[in-house]
Coordinates of C-alpha atoms in Angstrom, one line a residue:
Chain U
X185 CA 111.7 41.4 96.6
X186 CA 108.4 39.7 95.9
X187 CA 105.3 41.4 97.4
X188 CA 101.7 40.2 97.5
X189 CA 98.8 42.8 97.9
X190 CA 95.3 42.1 98.9
X191 CA 93.4 45.4 98.5
X192 CA 90.2 44.3 100.2
X193 CA 90.6 44.1 104.0
X194 CA 87.0 42.9 104.4
X195 CA 84.3 41.4 102.1
X196 CA 80.8 40.1 102.7
X197 CA 78.5 37.9 100.7
X198 CA 75.1 36.5 101.0
X199 CA 74.8 32.8 101.5
X200 CA 74.5 31.0 98.1
X201 CA 75.9 34.0 96.2
X202 CA 79.2 34.4 94.5
X203 CA 82.1 36.5 95.8
X204 CA 85.5 37.4 94.3
X205 CA 88.6 38.2 96.4
X206 CA 91.4 40.1 94.7
X207 CA 95.1 39.6 94.8
X208 CA 98.0 41.1 92.9
X209 CA 101.7 40.3 93.2
X210 CA 105.0 41.7 92.1
X211 CA 107.8 39.5 90.8
X212 CA 110.5 39.4 88.1
X213 CA 110.4 35.6 88.1
X214 CA 108.8 33.6 85.3
X215 CA 108.3 30.4 87.2
X216 CA 106.4 30.6 90.4
X217 CA 103.4 29.3 92.3
X218 CA 100.4 31.0 93.8
X219 CA 98.1 29.8 96.6
X220 CA 95.0 30.8 98.4
X221 CA 94.8 29.8 102.0
X222 CA 91.8 30.0 104.4
X223 CA 92.2 30.7 108.1
X224 CA 89.1 30.3 110.2
X225 CA 89.0 31.5 113.8
X226 CA 90.6 28.2 114.8
X227 CA 93.8 29.7 113.2
X228 CA 94.5 26.6 111.1
X229 CA 95.7 27.7 107.7
X230 CA 94.0 25.5 105.2
X231 CA 95.0 25.3 101.5
X232 CA 92.1 26.2 99.3
X233 CA 93.6 26.2 95.8
X234 CA 97.0 26.3 94.0
X235 CA 98.1 27.6 90.6
X236 CA 101.3 27.0 88.8
X237 CA 102.4 30.0 86.8
X238 CA 103.3 28.0 83.7
X239 CA 99.8 26.6 83.4
X240 CA 97.4 28.8 81.4
X241 CA 94.4 27.0 82.6
X242 CA 92.8 28.4 85.7
X243 CA 92.7 26.1 88.7
X244 CA 89.4 24.9 90.0
X245 CA 88.5 23.0 93.2
X246 CA 84.8 22.4 93.6
X247 CA 83.2 25.8 94.4
X248 CA 86.5 27.6 94.3
X249 CA 88.2 28.8 91.2
X250 CA 90.8 31.4 90.3
X251 CA 91.2 34.0 87.6
X252 CA 95.0 34.0 86.9
X253 CA 96.2 36.8 84.7
X254 CA 99.9 36.4 84.4
X255 CA 100.6 39.6 82.4
X256 CA 98.7 41.7 84.9
X257 CA 100.1 39.7 87.9
X258 CA 96.6 39.2 89.2
X259 CA 95.3 36.1 91.0
X260 CA 91.7 36.4 92.2
X261 CA 89.7 33.8 94.0
X262 CA 86.0 33.2 93.2
X263 CA 83.8 31.4 95.6
X264 CA 80.5 30.2 94.2
X265 CA 77.4 29.2 96.1
X266 CA 78.9 30.7 99.3
X267 CA 78.3 28.7 102.5
X268 CA 78.4 29.8 106.2
X269 CA 81.5 27.7 106.6
X270 CA 83.4 29.8 104.1
X271 CA 83.6 32.6 106.5
X272 CA 87.3 33.1 107.4
X273 CA 90.3 35.2 106.7
X274 CA 91.7 34.4 103.2
X275 CA 95.3 34.8 102.4
X276 CA 96.9 35.0 98.9
X277 CA 100.5 33.6 98.8
X278 CA 103.3 33.4 96.4
X279 CA 106.5 31.4 96.1
X280 CA 109.2 30.5 93.6
X281 CA 110.9 27.1 93.6
X282 CA 112.5 26.3 96.9
X283 CA 111.8 29.7 98.4
X284 CA 109.7 31.0 101.2
X285 CA 106.0 31.7 101.0
X286 CA 105.1 35.4 100.9
X287 CA 101.7 36.1 102.1
X288 CA 99.4 39.1 101.5
X289 CA 97.7 41.0 104.4
X290 CA 94.5 38.9 104.1
X291 CA 90.8 39.5 103.4
X292 CA 88.2 38.8 106.1
X293 CA 85.2 37.2 104.4
X294 CA 81.8 37.4 106.1
X295 CA 79.0 35.2 104.9
X296 CA 75.5 36.5 105.7
X297 CA 72.6 34.0 106.1
Chain J
X59 CA 97.0 10.7 108.2
X60 CA 97.8 13.0 111.1
X61 CA 98.4 16.7 110.3
X62 CA 101.1 19.0 111.7
X63 CA 100.9 18.9 115.5
X64 CA 101.9 21.9 117.7
X65 CA 101.9 22.4 121.4
X66 CA 101.0 24.3 123.4
X67 CA 98.0 25.9 121.8
X68 CA 98.1 28.9 124.1
X69 CA 100.9 30.4 126.3
X70 CA 100.8 33.4 128.5
X71 CA 104.1 34.5 130.1
X72 CA 105.6 37.7 131.6
X73 CA 108.2 39.6 129.7
X74 CA 111.8 38.5 130.1
X75 CA 110.7 34.9 130.7
X76 CA 111.7 32.1 128.3
X77 CA 109.2 30.1 126.2
X78 CA 109.4 27.2 123.9
X79 CA 107.1 25.8 121.2
X80 CA 107.1 22.3 119.8
X81 CA 106.1 21.1 116.3
X82 CA 105.8 17.6 114.9
X83 CA 105.4 17.7 111.1
X84 CA 103.5 15.4 108.8
X85 CA 105.2 12.0 108.6
X86 CA 107.7 11.9 105.8
X87 CA 107.9 15.6 105.3
X88 CA 111.5 16.7 105.0
X89 CA 110.9 20.5 105.1
X90 CA 109.7 22.3 108.2
X91 CA 108.9 26.0 108.6
X92 CA 108.3 28.3 111.5
X93 CA 106.2 31.4 110.9
X94 CA 105.1 34.3 113.1
X95 CA 101.7 35.9 112.5
X96 CA 101.0 39.2 114.1
X97 CA 97.4 40.2 114.6
X98 CA 95.7 41.2 111.4
X99 CA 98.7 40.3 109.2
X100 CA 99.8 37.3 107.1
X101 CA 102.4 34.9 108.4
X102 CA 106.1 35.7 108.0
X103 CA 108.7 33.1 107.8
X104 CA 111.2 32.8 110.7
X105 CA 113.1 29.7 109.7
X106 CA 113.0 26.8 107.2
X107 CA 114.6 23.4 107.7
X108 CA 115.5 20.9 105.1
X109 CA 115.8 17.8 107.2
X110 CA 118.0 18.9 110.2
X111 CA 119.7 21.8 108.3
X112 CA 118.4 25.4 108.7
X113 CA 118.5 26.6 105.1
X114 CA 116.7 30.0 105.6
X115 CA 116.9 31.7 108.9
X116 CA 117.5 35.3 107.7
X117 CA 114.3 36.5 109.4
X118 CA 115.0 34.9 112.7
X119 CA 116.0 37.4 115.4
X120 CA 119.0 35.5 116.6
X121 CA 119.6 37.5 119.7
X122 CA 116.6 36.0 121.4
X123 CA 115.2 33.3 119.1
X124 CA 116.6 29.9 118.6
X125 CA 115.4 26.8 116.9
X126 CA 116.4 23.2 116.5
X127 CA 115.5 20.1 114.5
X128 CA 118.1 17.7 115.8
X129 CA 116.9 14.5 114.2
X130 CA 115.2 16.0 111.2
X131 CA 111.7 15.3 112.5
X132 CA 110.2 17.4 115.2
X133 CA 111.3 20.9 116.0
X134 CA 111.5 23.4 118.9
X135 CA 111.4 27.1 118.7
X136 CA 112.6 29.1 121.7
X137 CA 112.4 32.7 122.8
X138 CA 114.6 33.9 125.6
X139 CA 113.9 36.4 127.0
X140 CA 110.5 37.2 125.6
X141 CA 109.5 40.8 124.9
X142 CA 106.1 42.4 124.7
X143 CA 106.4 42.6 120.9
X144 CA 106.7 38.9 120.6
X145 CA 103.0 38.4 121.3
X146 CA 101.8 36.7 118.2
X147 CA 100.7 33.4 116.7
X148 CA 103.5 31.0 115.9
X149 CA 102.7 28.7 113.1
X150 CA 104.6 25.5 112.1
X151 CA 104.2 24.1 108.6
X152 CA 105.7 21.2 106.7
X153 CA 106.0 20.1 103.1
X154 CA 107.4 17.0 101.4
X155 CA 110.5 18.9 100.3
X156 CA 112.1 19.6 96.9
X157 CA 111.4 22.2 94.3
X158 CA 108.4 20.6 92.7
X159 CA 105.2 22.6 92.4
X160 CA 103.6 19.9 94.5
X161 CA 105.7 21.0 97.5
X162 CA 102.7 22.5 99.2
X163 CA 103.0 23.6 102.8
X164 CA 100.6 22.3 105.4
X165 CA 100.1 24.2 108.5
X166 CA 99.5 23.3 112.2
X167 CA 97.0 25.0 114.4
X168 CA 99.5 27.4 115.8
X169 CA 100.5 28.6 119.3
X170 CA 99.1 31.9 120.5
X171 CA 101.7 33.6 122.7
X172 CA 100.8 36.5 125.0
X173 CA 103.6 38.3 126.7
X174 CA 102.5 40.5 129.6

């Protein structure tokens, strides 16, 4: 079974600084997809960034980028120039084609002014 | 474009009572998902529909939970009777469908259920 592990229950960052959230996963599949979702107190799960395992290039979305290390089964999220609105619970998630999303336990990010 | 709509946003019931949640997916999305999210944890899939067919319901506690998506559009998730351990946030998500990498799931705001 696939598992997703987020080893940092809580992280904090100063506004305008950079923070990296860690995620590792376990799978025997070669073709899969990885996601980072953000869940603010409103509970709405918002897609932050997506990475296809067959792509070597790391995905980037504005201030958000990932460091995808396929051999190490690692998928970390870097948030640059952190803003107060980035404060939320961040979930790493994995799926193969047509299968369910498997989520990690989440990392609560606090942004300090 | 409207997102995934869920109602109600909050529900408080006493144990042994029935409860139902409603979800309307993004227009044109063939795949619909129901997740349960316990406090401090990530969501866990309860059931996935491809159009009106339930294709993955292995995690649905079928003794008390039921779901339907009769016309392949909106869906209802029911619990009868509710137990204290059912207190959680119930999330609905939808995706266009298919096995493409672009089949990204989009989530609704969820329903927070409290069972007293």
